[in-house]
PDB file of C-alpha atoms and ligand atoms in Angstrom:
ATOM      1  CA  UNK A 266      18.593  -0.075  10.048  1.00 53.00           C
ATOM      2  CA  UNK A 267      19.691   3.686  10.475  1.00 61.00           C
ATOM      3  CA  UNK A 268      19.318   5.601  13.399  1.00 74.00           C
ATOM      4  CA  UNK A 269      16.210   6.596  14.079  1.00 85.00           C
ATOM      5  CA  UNK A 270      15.404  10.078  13.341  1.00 91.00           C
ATOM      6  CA  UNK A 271      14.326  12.740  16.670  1.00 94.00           C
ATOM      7  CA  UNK A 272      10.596  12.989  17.182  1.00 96.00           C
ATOM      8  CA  UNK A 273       8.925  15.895  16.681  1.00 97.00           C
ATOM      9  CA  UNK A 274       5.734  16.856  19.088  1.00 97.00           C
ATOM     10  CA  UNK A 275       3.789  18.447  16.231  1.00 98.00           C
ATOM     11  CA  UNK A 276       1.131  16.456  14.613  1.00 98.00           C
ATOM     12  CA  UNK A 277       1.269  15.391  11.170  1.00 98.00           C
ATOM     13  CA  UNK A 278      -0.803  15.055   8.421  1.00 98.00           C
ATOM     14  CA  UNK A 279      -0.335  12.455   5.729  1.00 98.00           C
ATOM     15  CA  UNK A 280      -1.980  12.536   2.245  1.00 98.00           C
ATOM     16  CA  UNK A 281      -2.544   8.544   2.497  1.00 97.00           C
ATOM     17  CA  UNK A 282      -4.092   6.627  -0.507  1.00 93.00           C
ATOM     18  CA  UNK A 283      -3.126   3.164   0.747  1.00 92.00           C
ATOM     19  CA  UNK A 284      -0.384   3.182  -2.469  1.00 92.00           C
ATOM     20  CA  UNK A 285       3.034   2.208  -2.210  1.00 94.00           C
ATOM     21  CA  UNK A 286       4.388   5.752  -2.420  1.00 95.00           C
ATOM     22  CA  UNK A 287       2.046   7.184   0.622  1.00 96.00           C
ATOM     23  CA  UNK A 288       2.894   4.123   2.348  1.00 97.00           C
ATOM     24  CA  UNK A 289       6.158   5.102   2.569  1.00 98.00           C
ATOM     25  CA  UNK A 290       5.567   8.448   3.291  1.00 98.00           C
ATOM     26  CA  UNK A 291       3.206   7.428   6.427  1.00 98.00           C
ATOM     27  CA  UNK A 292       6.026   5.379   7.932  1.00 98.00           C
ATOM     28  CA  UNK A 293       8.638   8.764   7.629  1.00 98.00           C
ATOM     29  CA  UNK A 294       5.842  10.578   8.973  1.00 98.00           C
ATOM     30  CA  UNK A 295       5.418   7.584  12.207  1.00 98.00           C
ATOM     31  CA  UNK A 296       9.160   7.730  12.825  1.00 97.00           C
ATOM     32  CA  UNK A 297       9.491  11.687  13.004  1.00 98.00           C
ATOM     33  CA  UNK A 298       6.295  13.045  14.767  1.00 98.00           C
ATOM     34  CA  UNK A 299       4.405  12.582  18.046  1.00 98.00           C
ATOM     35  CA  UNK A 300       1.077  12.453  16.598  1.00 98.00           C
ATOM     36  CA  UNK A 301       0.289  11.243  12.552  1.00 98.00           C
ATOM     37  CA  UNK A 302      -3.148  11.669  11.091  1.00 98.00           C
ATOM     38  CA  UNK A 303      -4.291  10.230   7.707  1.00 98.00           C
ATOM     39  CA  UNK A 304      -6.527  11.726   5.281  1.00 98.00           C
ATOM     40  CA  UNK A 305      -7.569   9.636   1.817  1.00 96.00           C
ATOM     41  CA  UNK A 306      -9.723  10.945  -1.063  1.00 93.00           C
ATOM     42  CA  UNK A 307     -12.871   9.337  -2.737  1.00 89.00           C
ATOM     43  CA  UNK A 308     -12.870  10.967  -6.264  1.00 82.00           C
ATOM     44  CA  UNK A 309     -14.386   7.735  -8.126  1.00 75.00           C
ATOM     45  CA  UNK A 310     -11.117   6.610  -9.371  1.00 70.00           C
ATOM     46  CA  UNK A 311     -11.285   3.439 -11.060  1.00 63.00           C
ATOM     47  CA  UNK A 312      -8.736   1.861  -8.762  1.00 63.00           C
ATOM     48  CA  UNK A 313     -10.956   2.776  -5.801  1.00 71.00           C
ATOM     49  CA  UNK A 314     -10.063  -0.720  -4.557  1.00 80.00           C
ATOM     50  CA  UNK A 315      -7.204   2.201  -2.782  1.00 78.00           C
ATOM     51  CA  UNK A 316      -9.729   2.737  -0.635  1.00 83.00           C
ATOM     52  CA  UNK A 317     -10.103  -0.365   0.415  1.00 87.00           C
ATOM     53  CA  UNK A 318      -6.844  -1.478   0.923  1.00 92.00           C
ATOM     54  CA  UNK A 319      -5.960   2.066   3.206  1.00 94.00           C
ATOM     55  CA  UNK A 320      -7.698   1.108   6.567  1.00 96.00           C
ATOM     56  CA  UNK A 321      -5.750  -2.415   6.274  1.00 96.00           C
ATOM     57  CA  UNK A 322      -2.543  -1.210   5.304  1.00 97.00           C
ATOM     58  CA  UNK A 323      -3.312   1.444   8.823  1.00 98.00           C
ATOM     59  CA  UNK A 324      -3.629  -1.516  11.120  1.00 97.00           C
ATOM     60  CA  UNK A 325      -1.235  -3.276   9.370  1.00 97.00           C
ATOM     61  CA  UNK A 326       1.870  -0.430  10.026  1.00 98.00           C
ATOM     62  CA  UNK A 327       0.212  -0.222  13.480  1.00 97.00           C
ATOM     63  CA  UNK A 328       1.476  -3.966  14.170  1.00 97.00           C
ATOM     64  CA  UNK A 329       4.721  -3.136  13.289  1.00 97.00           C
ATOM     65  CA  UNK A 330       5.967  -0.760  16.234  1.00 97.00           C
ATOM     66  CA  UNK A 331       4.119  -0.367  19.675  1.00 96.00           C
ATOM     67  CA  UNK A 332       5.689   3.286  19.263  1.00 97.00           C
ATOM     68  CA  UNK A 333       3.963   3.771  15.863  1.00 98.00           C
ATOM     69  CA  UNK A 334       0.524   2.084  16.980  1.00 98.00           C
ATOM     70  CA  UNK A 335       0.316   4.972  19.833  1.00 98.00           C
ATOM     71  CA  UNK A 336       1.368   7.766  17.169  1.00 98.00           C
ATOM     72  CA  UNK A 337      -0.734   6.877  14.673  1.00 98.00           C
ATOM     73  CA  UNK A 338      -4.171   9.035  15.515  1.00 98.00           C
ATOM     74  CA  UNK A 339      -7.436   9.733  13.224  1.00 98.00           C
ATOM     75  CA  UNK A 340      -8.209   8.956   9.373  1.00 98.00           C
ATOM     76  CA  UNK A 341      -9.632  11.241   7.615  1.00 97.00           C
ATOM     77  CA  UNK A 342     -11.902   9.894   3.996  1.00 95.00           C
ATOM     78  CA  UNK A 343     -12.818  12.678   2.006  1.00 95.00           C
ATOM     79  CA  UNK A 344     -15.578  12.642  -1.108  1.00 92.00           C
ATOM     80  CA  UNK A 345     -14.638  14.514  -4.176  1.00 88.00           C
ATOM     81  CA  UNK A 346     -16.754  13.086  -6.950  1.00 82.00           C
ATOM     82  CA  UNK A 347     -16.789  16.596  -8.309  1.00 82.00           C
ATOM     83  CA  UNK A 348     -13.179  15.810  -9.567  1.00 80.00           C
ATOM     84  CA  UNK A 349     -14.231  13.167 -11.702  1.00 74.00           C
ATOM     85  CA  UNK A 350     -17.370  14.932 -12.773  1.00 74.00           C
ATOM     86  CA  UNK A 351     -15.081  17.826 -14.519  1.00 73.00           C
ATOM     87  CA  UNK A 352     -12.238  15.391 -15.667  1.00 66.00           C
ATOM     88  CA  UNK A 353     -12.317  13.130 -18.523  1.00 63.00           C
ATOM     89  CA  UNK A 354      -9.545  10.982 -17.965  1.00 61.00           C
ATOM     90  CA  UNK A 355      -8.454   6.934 -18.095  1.00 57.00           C
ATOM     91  CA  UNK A 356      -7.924   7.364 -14.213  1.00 58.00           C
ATOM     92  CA  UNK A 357     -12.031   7.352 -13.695  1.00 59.00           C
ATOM     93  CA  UNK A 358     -13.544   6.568 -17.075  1.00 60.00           C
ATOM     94  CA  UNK A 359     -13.841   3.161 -18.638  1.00 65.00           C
ATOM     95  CA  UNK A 360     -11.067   4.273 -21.130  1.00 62.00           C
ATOM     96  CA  UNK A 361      -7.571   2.675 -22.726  1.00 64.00           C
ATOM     97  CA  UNK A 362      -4.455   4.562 -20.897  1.00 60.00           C
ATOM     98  CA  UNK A 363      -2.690   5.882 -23.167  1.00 63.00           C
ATOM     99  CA  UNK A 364       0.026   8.903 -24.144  1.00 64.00           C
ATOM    100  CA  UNK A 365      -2.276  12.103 -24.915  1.00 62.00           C
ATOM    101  CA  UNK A 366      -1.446  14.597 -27.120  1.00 60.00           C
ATOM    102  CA  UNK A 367       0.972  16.771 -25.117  1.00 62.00           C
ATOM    103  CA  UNK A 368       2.852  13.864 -23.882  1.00 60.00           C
ATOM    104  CA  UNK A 369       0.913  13.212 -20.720  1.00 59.00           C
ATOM    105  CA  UNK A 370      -0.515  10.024 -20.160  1.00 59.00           C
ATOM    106  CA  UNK A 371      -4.437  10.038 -20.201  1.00 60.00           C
ATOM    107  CA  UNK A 372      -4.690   9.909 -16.559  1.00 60.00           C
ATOM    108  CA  UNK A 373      -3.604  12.574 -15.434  1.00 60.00           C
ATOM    109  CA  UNK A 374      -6.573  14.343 -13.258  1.00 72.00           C
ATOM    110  CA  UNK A 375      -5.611  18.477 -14.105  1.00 78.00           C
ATOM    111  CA  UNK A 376      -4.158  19.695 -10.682  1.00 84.00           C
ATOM    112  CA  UNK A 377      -5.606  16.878  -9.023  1.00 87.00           C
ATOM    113  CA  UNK A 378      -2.480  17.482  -6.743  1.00 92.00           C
ATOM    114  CA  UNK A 379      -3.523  20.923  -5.813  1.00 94.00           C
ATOM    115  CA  UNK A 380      -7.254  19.844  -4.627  1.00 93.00           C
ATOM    116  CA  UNK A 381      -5.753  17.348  -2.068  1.00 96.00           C
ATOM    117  CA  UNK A 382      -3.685  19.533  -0.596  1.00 97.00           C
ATOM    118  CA  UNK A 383      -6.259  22.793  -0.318  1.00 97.00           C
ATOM    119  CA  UNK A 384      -8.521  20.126   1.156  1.00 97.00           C
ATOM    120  CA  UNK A 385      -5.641  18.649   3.419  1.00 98.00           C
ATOM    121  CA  UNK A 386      -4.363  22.081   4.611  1.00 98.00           C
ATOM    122  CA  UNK A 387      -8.613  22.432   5.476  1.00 98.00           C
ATOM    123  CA  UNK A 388      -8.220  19.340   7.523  1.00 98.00           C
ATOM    124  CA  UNK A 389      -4.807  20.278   8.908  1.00 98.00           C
ATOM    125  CA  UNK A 390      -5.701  23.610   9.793  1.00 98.00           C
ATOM    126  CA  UNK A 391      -9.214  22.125  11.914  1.00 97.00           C
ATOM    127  CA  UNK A 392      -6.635  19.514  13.407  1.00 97.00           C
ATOM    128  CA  UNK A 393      -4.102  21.524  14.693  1.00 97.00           C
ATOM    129  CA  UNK A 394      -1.324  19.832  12.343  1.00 98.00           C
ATOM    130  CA  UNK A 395       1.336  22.012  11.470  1.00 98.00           C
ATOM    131  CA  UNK A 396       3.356  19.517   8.913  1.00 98.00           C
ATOM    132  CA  UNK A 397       1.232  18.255   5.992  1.00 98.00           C
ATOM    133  CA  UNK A 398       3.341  14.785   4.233  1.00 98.00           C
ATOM    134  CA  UNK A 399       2.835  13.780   0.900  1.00 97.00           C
ATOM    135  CA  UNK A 400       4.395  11.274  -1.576  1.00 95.00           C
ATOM    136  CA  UNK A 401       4.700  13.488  -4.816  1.00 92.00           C
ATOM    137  CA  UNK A 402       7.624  12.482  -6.477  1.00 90.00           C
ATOM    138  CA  UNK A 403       9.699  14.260  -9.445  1.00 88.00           C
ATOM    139  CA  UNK A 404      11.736  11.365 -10.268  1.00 81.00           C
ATOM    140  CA  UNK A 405       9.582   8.857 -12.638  1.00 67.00           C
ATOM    141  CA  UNK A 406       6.497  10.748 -11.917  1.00 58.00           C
ATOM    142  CA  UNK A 407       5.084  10.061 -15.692  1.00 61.00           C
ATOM    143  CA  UNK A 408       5.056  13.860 -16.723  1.00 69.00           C
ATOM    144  CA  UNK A 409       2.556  15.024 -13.995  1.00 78.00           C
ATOM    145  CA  UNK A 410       3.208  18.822 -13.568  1.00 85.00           C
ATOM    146  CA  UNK A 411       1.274  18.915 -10.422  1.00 85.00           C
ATOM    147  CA  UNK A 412       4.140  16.685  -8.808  1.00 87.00           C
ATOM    148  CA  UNK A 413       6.591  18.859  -9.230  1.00 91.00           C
ATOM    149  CA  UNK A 414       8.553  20.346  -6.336  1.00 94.00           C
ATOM    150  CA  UNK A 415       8.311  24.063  -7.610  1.00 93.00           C
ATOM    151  CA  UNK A 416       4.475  23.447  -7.715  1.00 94.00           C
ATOM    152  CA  UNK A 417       4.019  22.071  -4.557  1.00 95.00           C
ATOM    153  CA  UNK A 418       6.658  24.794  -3.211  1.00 97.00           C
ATOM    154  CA  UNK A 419       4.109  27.311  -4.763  1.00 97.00           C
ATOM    155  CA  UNK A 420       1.537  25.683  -3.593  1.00 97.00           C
ATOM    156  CA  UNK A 421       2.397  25.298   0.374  1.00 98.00           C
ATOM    157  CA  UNK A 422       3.266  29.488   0.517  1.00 98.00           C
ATOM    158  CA  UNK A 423      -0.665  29.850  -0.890  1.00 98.00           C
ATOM    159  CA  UNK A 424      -1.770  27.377   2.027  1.00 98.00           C
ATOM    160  CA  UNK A 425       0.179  29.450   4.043  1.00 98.00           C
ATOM    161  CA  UNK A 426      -0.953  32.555   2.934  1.00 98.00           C
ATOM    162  CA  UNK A 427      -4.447  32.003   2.420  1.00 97.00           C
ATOM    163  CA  UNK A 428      -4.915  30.114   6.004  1.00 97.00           C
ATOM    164  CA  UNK A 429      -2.559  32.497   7.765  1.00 97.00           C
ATOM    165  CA  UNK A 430      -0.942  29.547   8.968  1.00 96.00           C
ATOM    166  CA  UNK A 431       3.053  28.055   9.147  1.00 97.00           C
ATOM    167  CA  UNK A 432       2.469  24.489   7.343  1.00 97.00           C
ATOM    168  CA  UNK A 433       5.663  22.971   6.523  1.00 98.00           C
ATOM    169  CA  UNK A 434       4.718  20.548   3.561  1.00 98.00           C
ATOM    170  CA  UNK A 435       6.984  17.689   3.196  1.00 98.00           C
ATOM    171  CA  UNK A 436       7.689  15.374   0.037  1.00 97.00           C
ATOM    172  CA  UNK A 437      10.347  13.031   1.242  1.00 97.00           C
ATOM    173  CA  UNK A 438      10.429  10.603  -1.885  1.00 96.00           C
ATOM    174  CA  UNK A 439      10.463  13.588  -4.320  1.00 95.00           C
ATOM    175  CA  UNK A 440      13.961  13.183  -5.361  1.00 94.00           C
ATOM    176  CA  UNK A 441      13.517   9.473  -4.813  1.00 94.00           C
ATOM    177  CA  UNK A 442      12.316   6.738  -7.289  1.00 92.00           C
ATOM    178  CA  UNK A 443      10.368   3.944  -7.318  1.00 92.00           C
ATOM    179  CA  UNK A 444      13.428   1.339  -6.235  1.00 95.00           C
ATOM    180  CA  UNK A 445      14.415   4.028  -3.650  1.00 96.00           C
ATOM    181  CA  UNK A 446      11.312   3.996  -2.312  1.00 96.00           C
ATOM    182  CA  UNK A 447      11.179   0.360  -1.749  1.00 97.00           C
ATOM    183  CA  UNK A 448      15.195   0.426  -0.600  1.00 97.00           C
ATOM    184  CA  UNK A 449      13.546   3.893   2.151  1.00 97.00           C
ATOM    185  CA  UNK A 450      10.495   1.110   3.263  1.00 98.00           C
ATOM    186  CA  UNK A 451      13.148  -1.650   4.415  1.00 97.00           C
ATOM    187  CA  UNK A 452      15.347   1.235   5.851  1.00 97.00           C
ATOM    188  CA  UNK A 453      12.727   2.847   7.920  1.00 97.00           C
ATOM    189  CA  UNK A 454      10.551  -0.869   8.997  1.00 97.00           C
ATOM    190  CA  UNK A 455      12.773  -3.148   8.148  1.00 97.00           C
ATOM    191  CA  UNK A 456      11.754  -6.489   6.174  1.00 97.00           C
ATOM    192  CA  UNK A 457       8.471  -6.101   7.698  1.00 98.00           C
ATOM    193  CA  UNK A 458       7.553  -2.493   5.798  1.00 98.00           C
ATOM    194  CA  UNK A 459       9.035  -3.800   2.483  1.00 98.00           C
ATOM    195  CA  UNK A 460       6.784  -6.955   3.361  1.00 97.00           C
ATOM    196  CA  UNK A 461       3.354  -5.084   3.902  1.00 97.00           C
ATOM    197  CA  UNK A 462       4.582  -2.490   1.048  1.00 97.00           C
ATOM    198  CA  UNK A 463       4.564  -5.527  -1.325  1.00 97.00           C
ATOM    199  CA  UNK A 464       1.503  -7.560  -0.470  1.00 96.00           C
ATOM    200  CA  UNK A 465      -0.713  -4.934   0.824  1.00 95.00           C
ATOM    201  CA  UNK A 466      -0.540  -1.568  -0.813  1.00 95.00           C
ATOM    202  CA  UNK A 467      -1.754  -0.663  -4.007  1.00 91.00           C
ATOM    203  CA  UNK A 468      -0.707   1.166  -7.157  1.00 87.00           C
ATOM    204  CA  UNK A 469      -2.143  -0.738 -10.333  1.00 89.00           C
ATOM    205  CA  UNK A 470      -4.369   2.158 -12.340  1.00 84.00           C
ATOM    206  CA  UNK A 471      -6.934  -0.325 -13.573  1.00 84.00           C
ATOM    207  CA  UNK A 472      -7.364  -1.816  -9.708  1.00 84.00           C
ATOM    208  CA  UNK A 473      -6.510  -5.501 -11.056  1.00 88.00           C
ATOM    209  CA  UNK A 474      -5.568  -7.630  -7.604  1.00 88.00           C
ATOM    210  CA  UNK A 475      -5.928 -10.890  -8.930  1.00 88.00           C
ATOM    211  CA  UNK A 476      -2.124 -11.793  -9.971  1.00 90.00           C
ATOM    212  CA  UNK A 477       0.641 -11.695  -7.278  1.00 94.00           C
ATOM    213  CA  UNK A 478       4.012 -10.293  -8.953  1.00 96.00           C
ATOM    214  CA  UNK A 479       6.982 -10.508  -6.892  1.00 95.00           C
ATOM    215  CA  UNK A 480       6.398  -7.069  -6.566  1.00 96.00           C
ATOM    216  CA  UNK A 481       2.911  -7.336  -5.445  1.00 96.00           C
ATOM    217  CA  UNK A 482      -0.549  -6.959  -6.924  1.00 95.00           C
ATOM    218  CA  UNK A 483      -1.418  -5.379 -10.283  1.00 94.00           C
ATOM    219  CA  UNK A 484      -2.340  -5.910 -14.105  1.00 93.00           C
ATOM    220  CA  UNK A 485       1.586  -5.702 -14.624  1.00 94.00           C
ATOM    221  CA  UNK A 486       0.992  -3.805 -17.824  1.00 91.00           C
ATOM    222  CA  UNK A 487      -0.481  -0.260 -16.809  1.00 86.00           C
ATOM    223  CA  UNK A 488       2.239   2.795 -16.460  1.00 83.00           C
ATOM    224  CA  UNK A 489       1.537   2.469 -12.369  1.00 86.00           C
ATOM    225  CA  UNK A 490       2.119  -1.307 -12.644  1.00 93.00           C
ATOM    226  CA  UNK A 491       5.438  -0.558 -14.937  1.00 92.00           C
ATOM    227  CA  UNK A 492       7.054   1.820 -12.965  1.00 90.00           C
ATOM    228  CA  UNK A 493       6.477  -0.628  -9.832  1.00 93.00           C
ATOM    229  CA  UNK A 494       7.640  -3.271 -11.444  1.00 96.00           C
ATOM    230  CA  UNK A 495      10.851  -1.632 -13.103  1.00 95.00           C
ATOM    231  CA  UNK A 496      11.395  -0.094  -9.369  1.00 95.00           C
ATOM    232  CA  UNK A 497      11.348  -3.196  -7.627  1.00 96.00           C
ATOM    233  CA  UNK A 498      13.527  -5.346 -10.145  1.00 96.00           C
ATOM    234  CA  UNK A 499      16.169  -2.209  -9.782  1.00 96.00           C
ATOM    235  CA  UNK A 500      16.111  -2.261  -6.030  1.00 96.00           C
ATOM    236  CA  UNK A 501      16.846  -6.046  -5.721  1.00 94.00           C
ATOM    237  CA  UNK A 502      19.406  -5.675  -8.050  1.00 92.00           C
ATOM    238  CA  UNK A 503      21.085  -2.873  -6.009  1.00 82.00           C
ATOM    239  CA  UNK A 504      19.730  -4.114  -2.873  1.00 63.00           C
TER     240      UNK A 504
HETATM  241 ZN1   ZN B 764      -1.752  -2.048 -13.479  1.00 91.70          ZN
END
């Protein structure tokens, strides 16, 4: 395992859906500052089984380190059934995913991105957090403009504006993809991240848990399941 990185004192705030990607990102966050908060949103996506699997996965990290048990603080579960109301989209209608016209896949939420983090900033901002983490990802992010690091850059100066506050927002996998991000989990926890990364966190679109793949739980067939899948069979190859 690398060295472990210096601890900050702030308190940070991780965008947390209990998926592998904000896994990840909540064990960067556990290693670097003093004090790590989760917030999760409720927006009647049809793999709310998320939600279910995110206080778990929390106790579950918390077992890992002593150090990380003490650090990690409150979670925070915000509703935004508004979202779905206004979007019609595979990700929380009964629909078939498929490639839209446009090229995006039919579940992508319109700047569903850009909610979270207004409402996160909210959070962080009541909290006292200065450093807001969050697992959007440029790499094999299936098209999603609201991942993008110029639109999150843009979007963390109007946080900062509009608040009058400093956040620094991080996105440490967004140069990363989906077999670095399992390669980053056994780097920063060892076997015992990549472990709980596997069996416990989820990413499948349709919320299917009932088949164990040896990359963990999932339909195996949706885009979320494929890139997972495709990730994890490059990372043991490299690995
Ligand atoms: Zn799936």
């Amino acid at each position: 395992m690398a060295a472990e990185p210096e601890v900050s004192s702030d308190t940070a705030l991780v965008l947390f859906s209990g998926g592998q990607d904000s896994t990840v990102c909540l064990a960067w966050a556990l290693q670097r500052f003093a004090r790590v908060e989760t917030i999760g949103f409720d927006y009647g996506q049809r793999h709310a089984v998320e939600m279910t699997v995110r206080p778990l996965v929390r106790e579950k990290i918390k077992g890992l380190r002593g150090v990380w048990a003490d650090r990690l603080g409150d979670d925070h579960v915000v509703a935004l059934d508004a979202l779905a109301k206004i979007s019609e989209t595979a990700l929380t209608r009964d629909m078939a995913i498929e490639i839209a016209a446009g090229g995006l896949p039919n579940t992508f939420v319109p700047g569903r991105n850009l909610v979270f983090l207004a409402f996160a900033g909210a959070v962080a901002y009541r909290r006292g957090a200065g450093h807001l983490v969050a697992g959007m990802c440029e790499t094999d992010y299936s098209g999603y403009p609201d991942c993008r690091d110029e639109t999150i850059k843009a979007m963390a100066r109007a946080l900062n504006l509009g608040m009058a506050r400093d956040f620094a927002v991080h996105t440490p996998l967004m140069r990363v993809d989906k077999a670095g991000t399992f390669a980053m989990a056994e780097q920063i926890g060892g076997p015992a991240l990549l472990d709980l990364v596997i069996e416990d966190t989820h990413t499948c679109y349709l919320g299917e848990r009932g088949r164990r793949h040896d990359w963990g739980y999932g339909c195996g067939d949706c885009p979320a399941c494929r890139l997972r899948a495709d990730g994890f069979l490059r990372f043991r190859k490299t690995g």
